[in-house]
Short mmCIF file of C-alpha atoms in Angstrom, two decimals:
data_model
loop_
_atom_site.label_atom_id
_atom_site.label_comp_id
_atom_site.label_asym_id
_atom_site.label_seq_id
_atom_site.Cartn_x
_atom_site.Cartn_y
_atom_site.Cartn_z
CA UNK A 147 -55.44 -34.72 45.60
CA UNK A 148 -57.38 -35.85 42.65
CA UNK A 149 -58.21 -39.21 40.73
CA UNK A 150 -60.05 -42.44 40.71
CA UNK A 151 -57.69 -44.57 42.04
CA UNK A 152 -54.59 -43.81 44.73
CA UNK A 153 -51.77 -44.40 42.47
CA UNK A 154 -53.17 -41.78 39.62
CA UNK A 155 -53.89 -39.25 42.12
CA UNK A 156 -52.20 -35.99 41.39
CA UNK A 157 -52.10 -32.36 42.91
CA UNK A 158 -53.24 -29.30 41.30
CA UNK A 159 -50.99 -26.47 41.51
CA UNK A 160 -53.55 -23.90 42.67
CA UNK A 161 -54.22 -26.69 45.84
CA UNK A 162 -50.42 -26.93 46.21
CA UNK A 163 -49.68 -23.24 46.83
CA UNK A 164 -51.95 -23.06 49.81
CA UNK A 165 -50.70 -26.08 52.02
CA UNK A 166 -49.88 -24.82 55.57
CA UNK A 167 -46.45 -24.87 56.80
CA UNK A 168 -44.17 -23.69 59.77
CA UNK A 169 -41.94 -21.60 59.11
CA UNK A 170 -38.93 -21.48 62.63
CA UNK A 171 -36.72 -18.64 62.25
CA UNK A 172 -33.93 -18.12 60.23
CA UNK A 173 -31.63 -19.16 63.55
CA UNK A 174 -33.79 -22.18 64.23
CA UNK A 175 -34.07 -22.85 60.69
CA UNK A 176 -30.74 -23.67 60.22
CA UNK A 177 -29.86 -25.56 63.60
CA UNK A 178 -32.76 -27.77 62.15
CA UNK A 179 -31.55 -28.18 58.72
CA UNK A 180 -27.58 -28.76 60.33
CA UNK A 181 -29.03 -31.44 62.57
CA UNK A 182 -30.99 -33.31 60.16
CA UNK A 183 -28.04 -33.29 57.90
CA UNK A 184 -26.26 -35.17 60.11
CA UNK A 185 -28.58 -36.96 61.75
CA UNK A 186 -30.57 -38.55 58.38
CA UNK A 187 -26.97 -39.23 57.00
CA UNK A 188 -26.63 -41.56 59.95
CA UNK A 189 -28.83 -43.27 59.34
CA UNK A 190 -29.16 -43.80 55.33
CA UNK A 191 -25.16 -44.61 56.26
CA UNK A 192 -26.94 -47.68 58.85
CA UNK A 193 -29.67 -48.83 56.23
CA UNK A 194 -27.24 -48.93 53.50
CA UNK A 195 -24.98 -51.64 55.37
CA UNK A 196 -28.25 -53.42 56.15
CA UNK A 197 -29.06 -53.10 52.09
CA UNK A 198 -25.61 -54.43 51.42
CA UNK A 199 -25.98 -57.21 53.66
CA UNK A 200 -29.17 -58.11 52.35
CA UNK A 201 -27.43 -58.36 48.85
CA UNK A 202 -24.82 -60.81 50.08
CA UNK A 203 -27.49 -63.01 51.89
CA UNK A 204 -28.83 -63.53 48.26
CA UNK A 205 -25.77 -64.18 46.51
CA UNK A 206 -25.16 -66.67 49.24
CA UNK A 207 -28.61 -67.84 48.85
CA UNK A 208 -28.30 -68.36 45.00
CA UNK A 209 -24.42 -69.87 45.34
CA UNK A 210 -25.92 -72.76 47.65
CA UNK A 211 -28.52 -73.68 45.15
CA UNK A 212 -26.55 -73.65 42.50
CA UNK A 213 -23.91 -75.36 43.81
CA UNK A 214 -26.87 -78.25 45.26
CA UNK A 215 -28.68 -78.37 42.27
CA UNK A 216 -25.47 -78.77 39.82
CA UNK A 217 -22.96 -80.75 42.00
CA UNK A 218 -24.79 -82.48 45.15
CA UNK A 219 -24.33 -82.08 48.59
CA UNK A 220 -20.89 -84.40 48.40
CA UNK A 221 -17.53 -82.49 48.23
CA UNK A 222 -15.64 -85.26 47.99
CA UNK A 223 -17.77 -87.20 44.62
CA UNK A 224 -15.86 -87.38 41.04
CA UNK A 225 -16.79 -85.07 38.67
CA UNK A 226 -17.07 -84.91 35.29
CA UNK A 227 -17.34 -82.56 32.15
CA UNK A 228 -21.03 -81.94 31.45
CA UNK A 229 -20.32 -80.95 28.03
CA UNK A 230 -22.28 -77.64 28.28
CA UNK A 231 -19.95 -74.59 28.74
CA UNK A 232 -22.28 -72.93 31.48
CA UNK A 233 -22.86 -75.76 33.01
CA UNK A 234 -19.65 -76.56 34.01
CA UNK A 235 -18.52 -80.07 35.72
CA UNK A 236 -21.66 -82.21 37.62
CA UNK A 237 -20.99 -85.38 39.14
CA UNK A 238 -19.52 -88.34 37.79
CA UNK A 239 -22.69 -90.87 37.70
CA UNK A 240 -25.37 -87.57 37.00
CA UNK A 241 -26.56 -87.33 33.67
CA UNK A 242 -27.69 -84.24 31.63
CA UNK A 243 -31.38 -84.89 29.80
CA UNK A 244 -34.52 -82.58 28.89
CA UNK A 245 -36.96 -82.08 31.73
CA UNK A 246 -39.23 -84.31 30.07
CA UNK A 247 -37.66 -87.04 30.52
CA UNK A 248 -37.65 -86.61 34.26
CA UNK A 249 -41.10 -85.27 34.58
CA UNK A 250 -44.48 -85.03 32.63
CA UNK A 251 -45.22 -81.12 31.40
CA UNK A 252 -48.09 -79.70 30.66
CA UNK A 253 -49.46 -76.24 30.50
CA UNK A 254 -53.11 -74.49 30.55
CA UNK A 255 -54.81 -71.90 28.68
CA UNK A 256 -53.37 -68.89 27.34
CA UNK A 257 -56.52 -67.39 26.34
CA UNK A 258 -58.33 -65.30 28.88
CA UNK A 259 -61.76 -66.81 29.18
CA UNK A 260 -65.22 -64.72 30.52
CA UNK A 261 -64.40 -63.87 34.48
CA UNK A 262 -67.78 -64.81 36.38
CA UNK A 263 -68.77 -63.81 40.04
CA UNK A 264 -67.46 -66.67 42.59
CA UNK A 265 -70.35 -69.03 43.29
CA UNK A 266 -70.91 -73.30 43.22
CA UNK A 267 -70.65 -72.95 39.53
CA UNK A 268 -67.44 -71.15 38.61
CA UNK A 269 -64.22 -72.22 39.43
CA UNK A 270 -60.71 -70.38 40.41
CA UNK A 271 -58.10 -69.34 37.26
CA UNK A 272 -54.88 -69.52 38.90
CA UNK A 273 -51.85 -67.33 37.30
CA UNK A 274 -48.19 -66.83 38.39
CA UNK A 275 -49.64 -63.25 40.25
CA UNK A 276 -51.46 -66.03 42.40
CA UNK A 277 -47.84 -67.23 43.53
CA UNK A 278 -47.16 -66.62 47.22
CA UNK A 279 -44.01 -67.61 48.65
CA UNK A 280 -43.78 -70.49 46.38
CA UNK A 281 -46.82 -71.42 47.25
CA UNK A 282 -51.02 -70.98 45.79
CA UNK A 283 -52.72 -68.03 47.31
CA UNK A 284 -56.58 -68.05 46.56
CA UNK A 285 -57.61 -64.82 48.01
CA UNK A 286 -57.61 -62.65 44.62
CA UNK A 287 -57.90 -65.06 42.29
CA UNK A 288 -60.81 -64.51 39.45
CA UNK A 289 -62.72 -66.90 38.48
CA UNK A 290 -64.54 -68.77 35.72
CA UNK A 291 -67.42 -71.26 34.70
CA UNK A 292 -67.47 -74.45 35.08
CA UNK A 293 -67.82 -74.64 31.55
CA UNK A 294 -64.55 -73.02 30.65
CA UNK A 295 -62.77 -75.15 33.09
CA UNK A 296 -63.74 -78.14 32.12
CA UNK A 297 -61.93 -77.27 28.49
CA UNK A 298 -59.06 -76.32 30.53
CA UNK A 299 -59.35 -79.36 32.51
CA UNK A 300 -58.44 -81.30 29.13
CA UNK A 301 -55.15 -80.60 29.09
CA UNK A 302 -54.23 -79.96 32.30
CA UNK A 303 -55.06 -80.98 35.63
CA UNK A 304 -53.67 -80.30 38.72
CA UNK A 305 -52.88 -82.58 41.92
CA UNK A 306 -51.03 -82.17 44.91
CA UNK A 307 -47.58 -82.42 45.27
CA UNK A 308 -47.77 -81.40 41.55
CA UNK A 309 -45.40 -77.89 40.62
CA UNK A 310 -46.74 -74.56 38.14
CA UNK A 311 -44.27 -71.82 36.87
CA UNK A 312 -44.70 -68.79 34.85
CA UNK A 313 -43.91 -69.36 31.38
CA UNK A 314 -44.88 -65.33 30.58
CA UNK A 315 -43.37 -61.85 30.84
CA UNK A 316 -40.97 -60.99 33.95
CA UNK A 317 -42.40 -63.72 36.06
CA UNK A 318 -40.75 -66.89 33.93
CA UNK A 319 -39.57 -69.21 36.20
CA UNK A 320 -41.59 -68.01 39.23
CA UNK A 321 -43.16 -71.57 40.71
CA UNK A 322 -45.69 -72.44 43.40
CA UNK A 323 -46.14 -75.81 44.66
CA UNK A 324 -49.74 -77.32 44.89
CA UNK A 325 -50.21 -78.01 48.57
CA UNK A 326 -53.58 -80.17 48.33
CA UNK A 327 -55.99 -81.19 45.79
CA UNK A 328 -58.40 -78.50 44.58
CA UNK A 329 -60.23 -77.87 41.81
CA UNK A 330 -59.16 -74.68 40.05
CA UNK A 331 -57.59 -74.32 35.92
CA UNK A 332 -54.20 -72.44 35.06
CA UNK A 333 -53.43 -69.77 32.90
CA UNK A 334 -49.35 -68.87 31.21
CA UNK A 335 -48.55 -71.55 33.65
CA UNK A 336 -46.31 -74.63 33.03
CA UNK A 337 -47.89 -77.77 35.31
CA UNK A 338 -45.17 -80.34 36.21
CA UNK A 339 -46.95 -83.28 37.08
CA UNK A 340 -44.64 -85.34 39.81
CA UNK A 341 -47.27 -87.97 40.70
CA UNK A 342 -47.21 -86.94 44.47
CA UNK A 343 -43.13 -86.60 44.39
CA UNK A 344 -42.82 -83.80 46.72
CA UNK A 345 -38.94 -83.94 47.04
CA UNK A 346 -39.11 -83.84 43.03
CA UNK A 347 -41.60 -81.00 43.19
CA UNK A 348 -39.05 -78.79 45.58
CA UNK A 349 -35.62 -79.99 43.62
CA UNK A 350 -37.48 -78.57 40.84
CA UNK A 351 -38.40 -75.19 42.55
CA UNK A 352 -34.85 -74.79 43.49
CA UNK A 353 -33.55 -75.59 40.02
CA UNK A 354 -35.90 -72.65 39.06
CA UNK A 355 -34.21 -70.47 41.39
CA UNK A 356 -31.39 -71.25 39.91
CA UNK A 357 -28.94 -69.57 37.59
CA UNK A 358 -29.36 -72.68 35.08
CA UNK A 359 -33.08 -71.57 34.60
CA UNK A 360 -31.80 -67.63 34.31
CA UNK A 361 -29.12 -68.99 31.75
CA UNK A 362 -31.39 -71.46 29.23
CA UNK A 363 -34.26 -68.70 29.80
CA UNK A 364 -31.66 -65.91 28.20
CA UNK A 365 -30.66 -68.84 25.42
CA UNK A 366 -34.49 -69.34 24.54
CA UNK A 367 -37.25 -66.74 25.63
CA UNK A 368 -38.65 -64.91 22.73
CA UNK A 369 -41.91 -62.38 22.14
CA UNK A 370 -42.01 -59.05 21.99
CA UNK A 371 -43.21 -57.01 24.65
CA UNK A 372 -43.93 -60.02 26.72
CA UNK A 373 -41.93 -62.89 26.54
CA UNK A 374 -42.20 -65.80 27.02
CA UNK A 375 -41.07 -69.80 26.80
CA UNK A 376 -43.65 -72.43 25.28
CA UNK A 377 -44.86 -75.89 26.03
CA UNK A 378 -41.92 -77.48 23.95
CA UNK A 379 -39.30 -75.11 25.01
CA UNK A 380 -40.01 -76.05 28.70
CA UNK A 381 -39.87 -79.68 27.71
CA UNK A 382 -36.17 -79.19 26.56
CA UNK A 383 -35.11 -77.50 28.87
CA UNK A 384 -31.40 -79.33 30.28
CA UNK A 385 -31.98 -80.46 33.60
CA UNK A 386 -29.92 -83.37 35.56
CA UNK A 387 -30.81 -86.78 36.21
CA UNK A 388 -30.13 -87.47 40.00
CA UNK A 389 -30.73 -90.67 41.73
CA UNK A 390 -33.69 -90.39 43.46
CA UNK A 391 -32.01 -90.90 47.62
CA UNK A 392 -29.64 -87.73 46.26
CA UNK A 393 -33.12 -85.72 45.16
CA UNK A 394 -34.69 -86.38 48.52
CA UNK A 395 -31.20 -85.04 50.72
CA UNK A 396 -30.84 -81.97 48.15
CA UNK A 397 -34.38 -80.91 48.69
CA UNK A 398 -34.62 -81.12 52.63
CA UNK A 399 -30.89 -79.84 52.75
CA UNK A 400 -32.30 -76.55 50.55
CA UNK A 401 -35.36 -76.84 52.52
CA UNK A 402 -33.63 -76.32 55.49
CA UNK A 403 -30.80 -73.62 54.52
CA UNK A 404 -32.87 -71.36 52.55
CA UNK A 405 -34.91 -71.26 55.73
CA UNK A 406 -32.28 -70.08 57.73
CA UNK A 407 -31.34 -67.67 55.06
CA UNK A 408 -34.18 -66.06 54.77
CA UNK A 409 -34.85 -65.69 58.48
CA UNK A 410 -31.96 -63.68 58.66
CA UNK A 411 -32.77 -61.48 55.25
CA UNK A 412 -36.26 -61.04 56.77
CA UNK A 413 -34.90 -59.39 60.23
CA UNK A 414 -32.40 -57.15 58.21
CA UNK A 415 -35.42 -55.86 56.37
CA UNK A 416 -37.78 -55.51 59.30
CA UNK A 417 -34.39 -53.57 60.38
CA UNK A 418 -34.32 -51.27 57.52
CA UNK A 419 -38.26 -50.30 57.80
CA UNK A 420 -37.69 -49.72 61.65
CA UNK A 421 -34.82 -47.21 60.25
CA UNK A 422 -37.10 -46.16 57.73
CA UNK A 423 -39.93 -44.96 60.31
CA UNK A 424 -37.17 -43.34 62.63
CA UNK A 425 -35.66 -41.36 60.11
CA UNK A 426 -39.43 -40.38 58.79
CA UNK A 427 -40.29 -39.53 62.25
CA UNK A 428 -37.32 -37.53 63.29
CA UNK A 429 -37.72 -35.26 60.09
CA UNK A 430 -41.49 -35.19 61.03
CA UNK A 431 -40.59 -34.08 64.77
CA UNK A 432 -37.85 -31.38 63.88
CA UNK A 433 -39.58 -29.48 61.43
CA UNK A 434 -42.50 -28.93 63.20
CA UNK A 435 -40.64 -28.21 66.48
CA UNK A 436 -41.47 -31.24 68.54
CA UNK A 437 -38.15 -31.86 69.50
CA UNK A 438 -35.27 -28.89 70.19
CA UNK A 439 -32.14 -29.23 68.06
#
């Protein structure tokens, strides 16, 4: 095959025609063909249960953070009308505000400065495709010089314990929390500065996950291709007041749960691939007469 990079390689047709392949007889042929039939449909029968469970570990996932972030950990707490439709009911002594009264937002560039070779003069541009696991990963970042950093630095700023999300394109709402204090500048990121408030920090990662974000970000997004949510859109965003003891339980509760969740979705998956290979391999193995059918 043909091109400068793997994914736009492509096959010429004259190349095509001569690839070498066995050829069983016509007896063999279909044995083969019967046996893979039923075999492969086995199997795509086994991975599509795993598929389907996956799917309802997610919807469980997303129903206990909703259900944290919106009503608390308490069953048994009065409620009360939020007075927003798809909100619903939230506890009785909660109280609906803008983020910004909760936390101080800020944002970075949105202009892509001059990329420069990594060295003691240049400095790391984070963006949401640096967002691992909720989490910073500085392996493929690109960098810039000091100099364009420092006018980044201006407005931004980031500290541990401190939270970024995307405010761009099909990444809004993706966050990563800043583990430790390093010096790097943000681009088409939101920076929610929770003055070393790590339960704060996760509580609002979770309320990100949530269908609450999804709902305002429907309600408010705009651009054209791309969109996106500004600085002041961000800011007023409706997010719940919650006394600080109930922040701390919700975000070790999630911390723990979603844990456990995801445990679970990541075996079904490593499932699915093993299923995956097998079914590759017992095609592979059949058709060129490794094994007798």
């Amino acid at each position: 095959s043909y091109g400068l990079c793997l994914d736009m390689n492509s096959l010429r047709y004259e190349d095509f025609k001569i690839i070498y392949s066995p050829i069983p007889p016509k007896k063999e042929m279909q044995r083969i063909i019967e046996f893979l039939d039923e075999k492969t449909a086995e199997i795509d029968a086994a991975i599509a249960k795993k598929e389907r469970l996956i799917e309802l570990l997610q919807e469980q996932k997303n129903i206990l953070i909703n259900q944290a972030v919106t009503r608390g950990l308490n069953p048994n707490v009065p409620m009360k009308d939020s007075g927003v439709e798809w909100i619903g009911e939230i506890p009785a002594h909660w109280e609906l505000v803008p983020m910004k009264r909760i936390v101080e937002i800020r944002d970075g560039t949105h202009d892509t400065p001059d990329y420069v070779d990594q060295s003691s003069d240049s400095r790391p541009l984070v963006t949401s495709k640096d967002f691992l696991d909720n989490r910073i990963d500085f392996c493929n970042v690109k960098y810039i010089s000091f100099r364009d950093h420092l006018k980044i630095l201006k407005r931004s700023g980031c500290e541990a314990g401190d939270l970024l999300m995307s405010m761009i394109g099909g990444n809004i709402g993706k966050s990563a929390i800043v583990e430790k204090d390093y010096d790097f500048s943000i681009k088409n990121v939101a920076l929610f500065k929770t003055k070393n408030r790590l339960d704060l920090a996760k509580v609002l990662k979770y309320f990100f996950m949530s269908s609450l974000l999804e709902t305002q970000i429907s309600l408010i997004s705009r651009g054209g291709a791309q969109a996106f949510l500004g600085l002041m859109d961000i800011r007023n965003l409706v997010f719940l007041k919650i006394p600080e003891a109930e922040v701390i339980a919700i975000a070790r509760y999630l911390e723990k749960v979603i844990v456990r969740v995801d445990r679970v979705i990541e075996l079904e998956r490593q499932g699915e691939d093993a299923l995956l290979l097998y079914k590759q391999n017992l095609i592979s193995s059949a058709v060129t007469g490794k094994i007798k059918v």
